[in-house]
Amino acid sequence: QVQLVESGGGSVQAGGSLRLSCSASASMIGSYSMGWFRQAPGKERVGVAGIDSLSMTSYADSVKGRFTISRDSAKNTLYLQMNSLKPEDTAMYYCAALGGWIMPGHLLNESKYKYWGQGTQVTVSS
């Protein structure tokens, strides 16, 4: 069982930045496929960014050029750097992981992931 714990959420004004972190209990997360998802109030959870076990990345169109997913395998930590934040980025952000490869075209598909964190709230004000 892999435990995932997100942190780094908070409140920020539009145009600002935040960096989310996801600490994993498993070692060798470099061999995992991992992703960030978000769920706004009253809406379904959607994929934001993903990174496969070969370090290929995928982003939702709505965040391309603004968000960057990365990981530090030595620290067993996944990151999401969020720049130029917009009010529509307001949501609960979740980290997800699978101990294996997910093809890049499916990295934003939540059904591909086995492990989930509890989420961290991001609020962007205008």
mmCIF file of C-alpha atoms in Angstrom:
data_model
loop_
_atom_site.group_PDB
_atom_site.id
_atom_site.type_symbol
_atom_site.label_atom_id
_atom_site.label_comp_id
_atom_site.label_asym_id
_atom_site.label_seq_id
_atom_site.Cartn_x
_atom_site.Cartn_y
_atom_site.Cartn_z
ATOM 1 C CA GLN A 1 0.000 0.000 0.000
ATOM 2 C CA VAL A 2 1.345 3.408 -0.975
ATOM 3 C CA GLN A 3 0.444 6.469 1.068
ATOM 4 C CA LEU A 4 0.341 9.825 -0.682
ATOM 5 C CA VAL A 5 0.231 13.123 1.209
ATOM 6 C CA GLU A 6 -0.277 16.414 -0.603
ATOM 7 C CA SER A 7 0.812 19.800 0.701
ATOM 8 C CA GLY A 8 1.438 23.315 -0.540
ATOM 9 C CA GLY A 9 -2.100 24.421 -1.249
ATOM 10 C CA GLY A 10 -3.419 27.763 -0.117
ATOM 11 C CA SER A 11 -4.960 31.032 -1.186
ATOM 12 C CA VAL A 12 -3.344 33.246 -3.785
ATOM 13 C CA GLN A 13 -4.329 36.123 -6.009
ATOM 14 C CA ALA A 14 -4.705 35.716 -9.739
ATOM 15 C CA GLY A 15 -1.342 35.784 -11.459
ATOM 16 C CA GLY A 16 0.396 34.273 -8.477
ATOM 17 C CA SER A 17 2.191 30.961 -8.063
ATOM 18 C CA LEU A 18 2.043 27.909 -5.834
ATOM 19 C CA ARG A 19 4.015 24.693 -5.707
ATOM 20 C CA LEU A 20 2.189 21.576 -4.631
ATOM 21 C CA SER A 21 4.071 18.610 -3.220
ATOM 22 C CA CYS A 22 3.044 14.980 -2.934
ATOM 23 C CA SER A 23 5.091 12.883 -0.559
ATOM 24 C CA ALA A 24 4.961 9.143 -1.230
ATOM 25 C CA SER A 25 5.579 6.376 1.274
ATOM 26 C CA ALA A 26 7.006 4.157 -1.443
ATOM 27 C CA SER A 27 10.601 4.236 -2.517
ATOM 28 C CA MET A 28 11.671 4.283 -6.162
ATOM 29 C CA ILE A 29 8.779 6.487 -7.292
ATOM 30 C CA GLY A 30 10.830 6.999 -10.416
ATOM 31 C CA SER A 31 9.345 3.718 -11.572
ATOM 32 C CA TYR A 32 5.811 4.931 -10.896
ATOM 33 C CA SER A 33 3.426 6.809 -13.099
ATOM 34 C CA MET A 34 2.011 9.736 -11.165
ATOM 35 C CA GLY A 35 -0.474 12.477 -11.752
ATOM 36 C CA TRP A 36 -2.214 15.533 -10.428
ATOM 37 C CA PHE A 37 -5.968 15.840 -10.608
ATOM 38 C CA ARG A 38 -8.354 18.540 -9.448
ATOM 39 C CA GLN A 39 -11.973 18.834 -8.533
ATOM 40 C CA ALA A 40 -13.825 22.111 -8.357
ATOM 41 C CA PRO A 41 -17.059 22.413 -6.355
ATOM 42 C CA GLY A 42 -19.929 20.815 -8.217
ATOM 43 C CA LYS A 43 -17.693 19.450 -10.943
ATOM 44 C CA GLU A 44 -16.076 16.141 -11.762
ATOM 45 C CA ARG A 45 -12.463 15.420 -10.975
ATOM 46 C CA VAL A 46 -10.228 15.989 -13.993
ATOM 47 C CA GLY A 47 -6.623 15.320 -14.842
ATOM 48 C CA VAL A 48 -4.218 18.255 -14.742
ATOM 49 C CA ALA A 49 -0.770 16.783 -15.326
ATOM 50 C CA GLY A 50 0.880 13.386 -15.354
ATOM 51 C CA ILE A 51 4.320 11.859 -15.598
ATOM 52 C CA ASP A 52 4.942 8.272 -16.585
ATOM 53 C CA SER A 53 7.608 5.874 -15.387
ATOM 54 C CA LEU A 54 9.788 6.965 -18.312
ATOM 55 C CA SER A 55 9.373 10.637 -17.296
ATOM 56 C CA MET A 56 7.187 11.527 -20.242
ATOM 57 C CA THR A 57 4.690 14.208 -19.256
ATOM 58 C CA SER A 58 1.170 15.162 -20.228
ATOM 59 C CA TYR A 59 -0.855 18.273 -19.436
ATOM 60 C CA ALA A 60 -4.441 19.356 -19.726
ATOM 61 C CA ASP A 61 -4.861 22.068 -22.348
ATOM 62 C CA SER A 62 -6.117 24.449 -19.683
ATOM 63 C CA VAL A 63 -2.779 24.412 -17.840
ATOM 64 C CA LYS A 64 -0.218 23.976 -20.619
ATOM 65 C CA GLY A 65 2.508 26.576 -20.370
ATOM 66 C CA ARG A 66 1.523 27.491 -16.802
ATOM 67 C CA PHE A 67 1.908 24.269 -14.794
ATOM 68 C CA THR A 68 4.914 21.948 -14.606
ATOM 69 C CA ILE A 69 4.955 18.457 -13.124
ATOM 70 C CA SER A 70 8.191 17.030 -11.813
ATOM 71 C CA ARG A 71 9.476 14.563 -9.261
ATOM 72 C CA ASP A 72 12.445 14.070 -7.016
ATOM 73 C CA SER A 73 12.962 10.338 -6.715
ATOM 74 C CA ALA A 74 15.540 10.758 -3.952
ATOM 75 C CA LYS A 75 12.899 12.491 -1.839
ATOM 76 C CA ASN A 76 10.004 10.307 -3.024
ATOM 77 C CA THR A 77 8.165 13.506 -3.864
ATOM 78 C CA LEU A 78 6.057 14.664 -6.791
ATOM 79 C CA TYR A 79 5.625 18.370 -7.487
ATOM 80 C CA LEU A 80 3.271 20.606 -9.399
ATOM 81 C CA GLN A 81 4.568 24.104 -10.031
ATOM 82 C CA MET A 82 1.634 26.352 -10.824
ATOM 83 C CA ASN A 83 2.276 29.778 -12.299
ATOM 84 C CA SER A 84 -0.001 32.494 -13.656
ATOM 85 C CA LEU A 85 -2.844 31.126 -11.593
ATOM 86 C CA LYS A 86 -6.404 31.973 -12.559
ATOM 87 C CA PRO A 87 -9.622 31.901 -10.527
ATOM 88 C CA GLU A 88 -10.736 28.904 -12.584
ATOM 89 C CA ASP A 89 -7.786 26.951 -11.154
ATOM 90 C CA THR A 90 -9.566 26.973 -7.787
ATOM 91 C CA ALA A 91 -10.114 23.358 -6.761
ATOM 92 C CA MET A 92 -9.071 20.537 -4.508
ATOM 93 C CA TYR A 93 -5.905 19.057 -5.965
ATOM 94 C CA TYR A 94 -5.159 15.357 -5.651
ATOM 95 C CA CYS A 95 -2.030 13.328 -6.231
ATOM 96 C CA ALA A 96 -2.318 9.837 -7.729
ATOM 97 C CA ALA A 97 0.115 7.016 -8.436
ATOM 98 C CA LEU A 98 0.437 3.641 -10.090
ATOM 99 C CA GLY A 99 3.407 1.328 -9.673
ATOM 100 C CA GLY A 100 4.003 0.896 -13.388
ATOM 101 C CA TRP A 101 3.771 2.501 -16.780
ATOM 102 C CA ILE A 102 0.778 4.407 -18.055
ATOM 103 C CA MET A 103 1.002 5.431 -21.656
ATOM 104 C CA PRO A 104 1.233 9.216 -21.990
ATOM 105 C CA GLY A 105 -2.133 9.460 -23.705
ATOM 106 C CA HIS A 106 -3.808 8.002 -20.613
ATOM 107 C CA LEU A 107 -1.918 9.850 -17.880
ATOM 108 C CA LEU A 108 -4.867 12.178 -17.261
ATOM 109 C CA ASN A 109 -7.318 9.290 -16.946
ATOM 110 C CA GLU A 110 -8.055 8.777 -13.251
ATOM 111 C CA SER A 111 -9.181 5.192 -13.764
ATOM 112 C CA LYS A 112 -5.564 4.238 -14.508
ATOM 113 C CA TYR A 113 -4.345 5.065 -11.021
ATOM 114 C CA LYS A 114 -4.420 2.874 -7.930
ATOM 115 C CA TYR A 115 -3.280 5.154 -5.108
ATOM 116 C CA TRP A 116 -4.702 8.545 -4.147
ATOM 117 C CA GLY A 117 -3.941 11.241 -1.642
ATOM 118 C CA GLN A 118 -6.473 13.181 0.402
ATOM 119 C CA GLY A 119 -6.052 16.423 -1.493
ATOM 120 C CA THR A 120 -4.933 19.978 -0.876
ATOM 121 C CA GLN A 121 -7.085 23.035 -1.506
ATOM 122 C CA VAL A 122 -6.048 25.755 -3.918
ATOM 123 C CA THR A 123 -8.038 28.978 -3.997
ATOM 124 C CA VAL A 124 -7.300 31.729 -6.511
ATOM 125 C CA SER A 125 -8.983 35.076 -6.061
ATOM 126 C CA SER A 126 -9.449 37.698 -8.753
#
